[in-house]
Structure formats: C-alpha cells, structure tokens
Amino acid sequence: MKAVSVHEGELSVVDLPTPEPRPGQVLVAVTRSGICGSDLHARMHADASADVAAEVDYDRFMRRADHVVMGHEFTGTVAAYGPKCRRRWPVGTPVVALPVLQREGQVDMTGLSERAPGGYAEYVLAQEAMTFEVPSHADPDHVAMTEPLAVAHHAVNRSEIGRKEVALVVGCGPIGLAVILMLKAAGVRTVVASDYSAGRRALAERCGADVVVDPAVRSPWDAYKRPATHLTSAPDYFGQGIDAMRMLRRVRWVPWKRVMRLAERAGQTPRGPVVFECVGVPGIIEDLVTHAPIRSRIIVVGVCMEPDTFRPTMAVNKELDLRFVFCYQPHEFHETLEMIADGRVDPSPLHTGTVGLDGVAQAFDDLAGAEHHAKILIDPRR
C-alpha cells in the first residue's frame, strides 16, 4: 500500500506492506484522514512528547528517529477482519474508530507510535471493540472530524458549563473552532471567541460564535455584556457578601444559610465565565489567571510543549478552577459521531482543504503558516 511516513521530521510517500489484522482487529480501507495539530507538534517535537508519555508509563510514543505513519483522525470502510472478531459489519461498511490498538496486553496510540501505523495510508488497523458503524448518509469529510470534535465534546463536558453561562474561547485554531461547535451544540447561549488572525475569526463566526474579537483591538473580557456575578475586584466581591448578609439578616426568621446555599446552586453568587484555553503556548495560562474574573473556570485544551509558569497566589485569591483535558471517553466519541450524522454539528467550516498522499508534506507547511486553514483532510486514493 501507499503511505506517508515521517522520519527525523521529513515526510515522504513510501510503499509498505498492507497491515494484517491481529485478533480483535479490523482492517479499514481509509476514505479520509485528518491532519491534527498534534501531528504538526509530533513531527518536530516527538522526543519531548515521548519523554512526557514515558513519565506516565507509556514508553511507545513515537520518536524522531522512528519511521512512523501518522494519522489518528480517520474514517473508512471495513476491508477484512482478524481472528476472534465478531465480524459485526459486512465488508465495505463505512466505519470510524478510536485511534488505539491493543496487542498482547500492550496499548498503542494509532498514528503516534511506530507499532501502530495511522491513517496517512490506504489502509489502517482498528480495534473492533473501538470501531463504530457510520450511517450511510453521512459525509466522509464530516465523519473524518469525529476524533477532534470528540476532544472538544470532552472539554465541554469537563467544563460543566450551563447554557446561561458565558463561554470564552481563547484561540480559534482547529481545536478552538471545534470547541465553539460543541458549545453551541450543547446550547450555550453566549460564546465569545478571541484570536489575532482575521481568517480564524471569520471561521469562528461560521462555527457559531456569538461575539468574535481581535484581542489586539479589544479585550475579550470586555466584549460581552458582563453579568452582575462577574466580579474582578476583591473589594467588590467582599462588599457584595457583606451587603447580602446585611439584607438576609434584616428579617429575624429568614433561614439565611439555606438561602445562600440555594443562591449558590442557582448560579446567583459571584462566578466568572468558563474559559477555554485553546492556544497552547507559554504565558497563556498566566494571562488568563491574571485577567479572569473571580471564580472563573479555566479549561486547558491547548497542548503547550514547553515548561510554563503561572502565579498560584493569583489563582488562589480569585478562587479559580483550573482543569486540564485529554482525549475523550468512548461514549463521547460515539455521541460526537451521532451529532455529526444527524446534523446537530456541522463541521464543514473546519474543512479548508483536501490533498492526496503526495500533498501531505505541503499541507503540513500550509497549516504551519496559513491563517485561512483549519483542517486539511487526506484522501489516500486521490
């Protein structure tokens, strides 16, 4: 089969044996495969990522010296089954799969390990238990984005955001745009998107952002109608508490503690927006901690490959929540597929180009420098 392999940062089209499915595995003929920001990072910084992965006992992440077929966002059709499969679907059935393989008790990340070649190829292996049938009417270009949208779906779930809360998405690259799509699918009424790039701001509007700002011109913190609960001043915060206590204790028989607990549950006590960090460069977390209103929730979705610092004392003083997210659960992956298939999520604004295998190297260069691109898909038979 034809595939694209990376070695020492260089991408090249190669001929490889078609992989043979092992027990419990499915051979998938790739229809589309997406180029992820993680692939751009791994191409040049694989060793740093591998070192971090090894610290959590995963020592099989790709390194620069390896020959790796990347691609963990893929869809295709069933081509063959390995032994001990249930053979759930006829050959030719469209499917999508989580990018993980299990062999002899070891788990590998498809497209990010030399032992699990990915979707930049005509064929890829998938675990039958982690594979899902795609409705026949679903567009392969849309289904290929199930994986990155599942990451965004998981981030929105982890944020525990309510529909009436304000969401602030910082960074409108592919993952930021995916977060905007999933926030709107979850019914969040006010989504503020911030990015320096005019092209990405235009894509954010297409994805449904209610307010889009250029942070060089206007602060995203001032770009929305700030609720009374969004406080930035410590004296205002404490003063509001004193005023509330004075009013509640004015009437002798008012159960003031119960009233305050109910107000907390109803979201009527001070709390800031839910902030999604989708940039992944040093300094962003500190900037958000500095500027976020009191009791904001900051969800870190962007992957920063370098050491970073922030001031814990500032986060403590504001009582901020800082949550980090990674990947998704299988049910979230399947829910994302369902949302794409039934039209609740339209990922078409993310799709900004399609190339064949011989165009992958140029696509990597384009994604690194062109502001109008979000997601370039690979059609291995193009």
PDB file of C-alpha atoms in Angstrom, residues 7 45 47 79 92 108 120 147 186 206 219 254 270 281-283 360 368 373:
ATOM      1  CA  HIS A   7      11.447  10.176   9.901  1.00  0.00           C
ATOM      2  CA  HIS A  45       8.982  17.567  18.824  1.00  0.00           C
ATOM      3  CA  ASP A  47      11.127  13.214  21.580  1.00  0.00           C
ATOM      4  CA  ALA A  79     -11.805  -4.367   4.338  1.00  0.00           C
ATOM      5  CA  GLY A  92     -17.480  -2.341   2.646  1.00  0.00           C
ATOM      6  CA  ASP A 108      -0.509   1.738  21.258  1.00  0.00           C
ATOM      7  CA  TYR A 120      -1.935   8.610   6.310  1.00  0.00           C
ATOM      8  CA  GLU A 147     -11.973  12.492  16.629  1.00  0.00           C
ATOM      9  CA  ALA A 186     -24.697  21.969  23.931  1.00  0.00           C
ATOM     10  CA  ARG A 206     -19.066  30.403  10.750  1.00  0.00           C
ATOM     11  CA  SER A 219     -10.088  42.837  25.307  1.00  0.00           C
ATOM     12  CA  VAL A 254     -35.131  34.166  57.318  1.00  0.00           C
ATOM     13  CA  PRO A 270     -20.167  35.554  42.148  1.00  0.00           C
ATOM     14  CA  VAL A 281       1.893  28.434  24.172  1.00  0.00           C
ATOM     15  CA  PRO A 282       3.809  29.566  27.257  1.00  0.00           C
ATOM     16  CA  GLY A 283       2.292  32.509  29.088  1.00  0.00           C
ATOM     17  CA  VAL A 360       0.770  15.801   2.744  1.00  0.00           C
ATOM     18  CA  ALA A 368       2.018  25.898   9.924  1.00  0.00           C
ATOM     19  CA  HIS A 373      -6.569  26.902   7.110  1.00  0.00           C
TER      20      HIS A 373
END
